[in-house]
Amino acid sequence: MSTSKMDVSTAAPSRVGRMRWKIAGVLGIGSFVNYIDRVNLSVAAPDIMRDFDISAAQMGILSSAFLWTYALLQMPIGAVIDKIGVRWVNRLGVTLWALASFLAAAASGLGLVIIARLILGIGEAPSVPAAWKAIGQWFPKQERGTATAIFDGASKLSNVLGIPLMAFLVTAFSWHAAFIFTGVLSVLFLVIWWRLYESPEQARANGHLTTQEYALLKDGGAEDQGARTSGSLAGLGYLLRRRKTWGLALGFSSYTYAYYVLLTWLPAYLERQFDVNLLKGGLYTMIPWLVAVIAQFLIAGVLMDRWIARTGQATRVRRIVLISSMLASLAVVGAAYADSIVVAITFLSIGAAGLAVSVPAGSSIVSLIAPHGYTGTMGGIVNFVANTIGIAAPIVTGIVVDTTGSFAWAFIATGIVILAGIGSYTLLLGRIDRIDAPPAPATLTHP
């Protein structure tokens, strides 16, 4: 007897299967390691500045070095993911993560640290577009908010756990120890990814994905791994000419800019503004990220998915969550006027929660508006634009701190960028529906 959509959607979870949630867990572990690889530099920044005798502006340039290669590769890597799949691209990428961490740990001068960060950018370039594509393949539309919250929430959890851990390693040993730790962690994740990740078609062939769960994915609009593209350059050019692409990319850029301000400078802000030591500052830094993780999972994951399932109004729900959360993220501007660490952490917690909630609402749109077979390319475009703008965040912040002696105007600039992102989501993105596929390439005919 065939399984209908009604049968699949109402079947008990144990009957349908839970392979997709195991995949979400693997993606979450990868995101956790991925962002610890990024946050170690922000924690080590004060010690590195002292060791190498560099200014805040120079440290801002070093902090942005990762983004130079990361952003540059976003569009081509998205097309590569669409061509050869998530599994192998990430295997190669994670190998480079580990290499980059060990190189940074071995550095005795600024040059090798910069080289290591450039390699890290190359290795981590596939991570986000690959995860967006994996979620598009592994989850029905009504579950993508929760799946994205698991993936992105793990990156925020890396700040909750990783920052105090990195602070302990730097304080107890040296900043080199923080990079050794992340290198070992990257190797462990490489083993996990190599053994556990597979596409839905591979999982079905290997007996890991039940017929009912596979039907749930397909009936729920999951992307077909076998969807053919018309060629990476043709698809890339086609998507770059779509208004929806730019609405999503520029909106997501405002989140990325604000996130990198907090990611790269928050420990140094607390140390400089309120004269707390590195270890104590690391513990304070946990609070905004912990609030962000909780808010993201509950609001952008569980609540948003249930709201969509109950009303069937995916566009309206995502737009409400997206704009509301971006408005809440403007609270980071309050840190510019905070006269105590408690007030600063309160504003930063509200702002970080708003930023975190906006991610599943925003990034899940990638697989919803991309033509079938082009999720990786769309994700690459969005991540390229976002991280190209994000490159400015640590540099601008460092220059502002050197010029003014405080972080106030850096937070005000962040608020202006967030307002621009809200305008982009509101005016450019429009309805959250799938872009028509690019026209098939013309074929030559012979008389």
PDB file of N, CA and C in Angstrom, residues 25 37 43 67 82 88 92 114 150 162 172 209 237 239 251 268 291 302 395 442 444:
ATOM      1  N   GLY A  25      22.250  17.354  13.413  1.00  0.00           N
ATOM      2  CA  GLY A  25      23.240  17.291  14.486  1.00  0.00           C
ATOM      3  C   GLY A  25      24.665  17.368  13.961  1.00  0.00           C
ATOM      4  N   ASP A  37      36.904  28.047  15.546  1.00  0.00           N
ATOM      5  CA  ASP A  37      38.074  28.380  14.739  1.00  0.00           C
ATOM      6  C   ASP A  37      38.173  29.875  14.468  1.00  0.00           C
ATOM      7  N   VAL A  43      39.644  36.214  21.107  1.00  0.00           N
ATOM      8  CA  VAL A  43      40.047  36.059  22.503  1.00  0.00           C
ATOM      9  C   VAL A  43      41.549  36.305  22.663  1.00  0.00           C
ATOM     10  N   LEU A  67      38.359  36.753   6.262  1.00  0.00           N
ATOM     11  CA  LEU A  67      37.241  37.079   5.381  1.00  0.00           C
ATOM     12  C   LEU A  67      37.672  37.385   3.954  1.00  0.00           C
ATOM     13  N   ASP A  82      26.973  22.863  -5.967  1.00  0.00           N
ATOM     14  CA  ASP A  82      25.857  22.414  -6.796  1.00  0.00           C
ATOM     15  C   ASP A  82      26.292  21.329  -7.774  1.00  0.00           C
ATOM     16  N   TRP A  88      31.800  15.880  -0.411  1.00  0.00           N
ATOM     17  CA  TRP A  88      33.227  15.952  -0.692  1.00  0.00           C
ATOM     18  C   TRP A  88      33.785  17.356  -0.525  1.00  0.00           C
ATOM     19  N   LEU A  92      37.136  18.229   2.063  1.00  0.00           N
ATOM     20  CA  LEU A  92      38.353  18.980   1.738  1.00  0.00           C
ATOM     21  C   LEU A  92      38.458  20.244   2.580  1.00  0.00           C
ATOM     22  N   ILE A 114      48.746  35.614   9.527  1.00  0.00           N
ATOM     23  CA  ILE A 114      47.920  36.086   8.408  1.00  0.00           C
ATOM     24  C   ILE A 114      47.741  34.977   7.384  1.00  0.00           C
ATOM     25  N   ILE A 150      19.313  24.930  14.636  1.00  0.00           N
ATOM     26  CA  ILE A 150      20.302  23.997  15.183  1.00  0.00           C
ATOM     27  C   ILE A 150      21.679  24.301  14.615  1.00  0.00           C
ATOM     28  N   GLY A 162      33.064  28.444  23.902  1.00  0.00           N
ATOM     29  CA  GLY A 162      34.405  28.597  23.358  1.00  0.00           C
ATOM     30  C   GLY A 162      35.152  29.791  23.899  1.00  0.00           C
ATOM     31  N   ALA A 172      46.101  30.570  30.997  1.00  0.00           N
ATOM     32  CA  ALA A 172      46.871  29.538  31.693  1.00  0.00           C
ATOM     33  C   ALA A 172      48.140  29.141  30.937  1.00  0.00           C
ATOM     34  N   LEU A 209      17.764   5.644   5.553  1.00  0.00           N
ATOM     35  CA  LEU A 209      16.623   6.547   5.420  1.00  0.00           C
ATOM     36  C   LEU A 209      15.394   5.741   5.031  1.00  0.00           C
ATOM     37  N   GLY A 237      25.120  34.239 -13.294  1.00  0.00           N
ATOM     38  CA  GLY A 237      24.724  35.494 -13.913  1.00  0.00           C
ATOM     39  C   GLY A 237      23.225  35.722 -13.844  1.00  0.00           C
ATOM     40  N   LEU A 239      21.075  34.567 -11.555  1.00  0.00           N
ATOM     41  CA  LEU A 239      20.658  34.909 -10.194  1.00  0.00           C
ATOM     42  C   LEU A 239      21.109  36.316  -9.803  1.00  0.00           C
ATOM     43  N   GLY A 251      20.207  42.281   2.840  1.00  0.00           N
ATOM     44  CA  GLY A 251      19.616  42.152   4.165  1.00  0.00           C
ATOM     45  C   GLY A 251      20.474  41.299   5.069  1.00  0.00           C
ATOM     46  N   ALA A 268      37.554  42.385  23.695  1.00  0.00           N
ATOM     47  CA  ALA A 268      38.416  43.566  23.811  1.00  0.00           C
ATOM     48  C   ALA A 268      37.624  44.791  24.275  1.00  0.00           C
ATOM     49  N   VAL A 291      22.049  33.986  25.691  1.00  0.00           N
ATOM     50  CA  VAL A 291      20.709  34.524  25.419  1.00  0.00           C
ATOM     51  C   VAL A 291      20.363  34.354  23.940  1.00  0.00           C
ATOM     52  N   VAL A 302      11.538  26.631  16.891  1.00  0.00           N
ATOM     53  CA  VAL A 302      10.288  25.970  17.256  1.00  0.00           C
ATOM     54  C   VAL A 302       9.071  26.846  16.962  1.00  0.00           C
ATOM     55  N   ILE A 395      37.686  46.001  10.677  1.00  0.00           N
ATOM     56  CA  ILE A 395      38.591  47.087  10.297  1.00  0.00           C
ATOM     57  C   ILE A 395      38.036  48.434  10.740  1.00  0.00           C
ATOM     58  N   ALA A 442      20.511  27.270 -25.294  1.00  0.00           N
ATOM     59  CA  ALA A 442      20.090  26.919 -26.652  1.00  0.00           C
ATOM     60  C   ALA A 442      21.003  25.852 -27.229  1.00  0.00           C
ATOM     61  N   LEU A 444      22.459  23.862 -30.617  1.00  0.00           N
ATOM     62  CA  LEU A 444      22.681  24.089 -32.042  1.00  0.00           C
ATOM     63  C   LEU A 444      21.994  23.015 -32.860  1.00  0.00           C
TER      64      LEU A 444
END
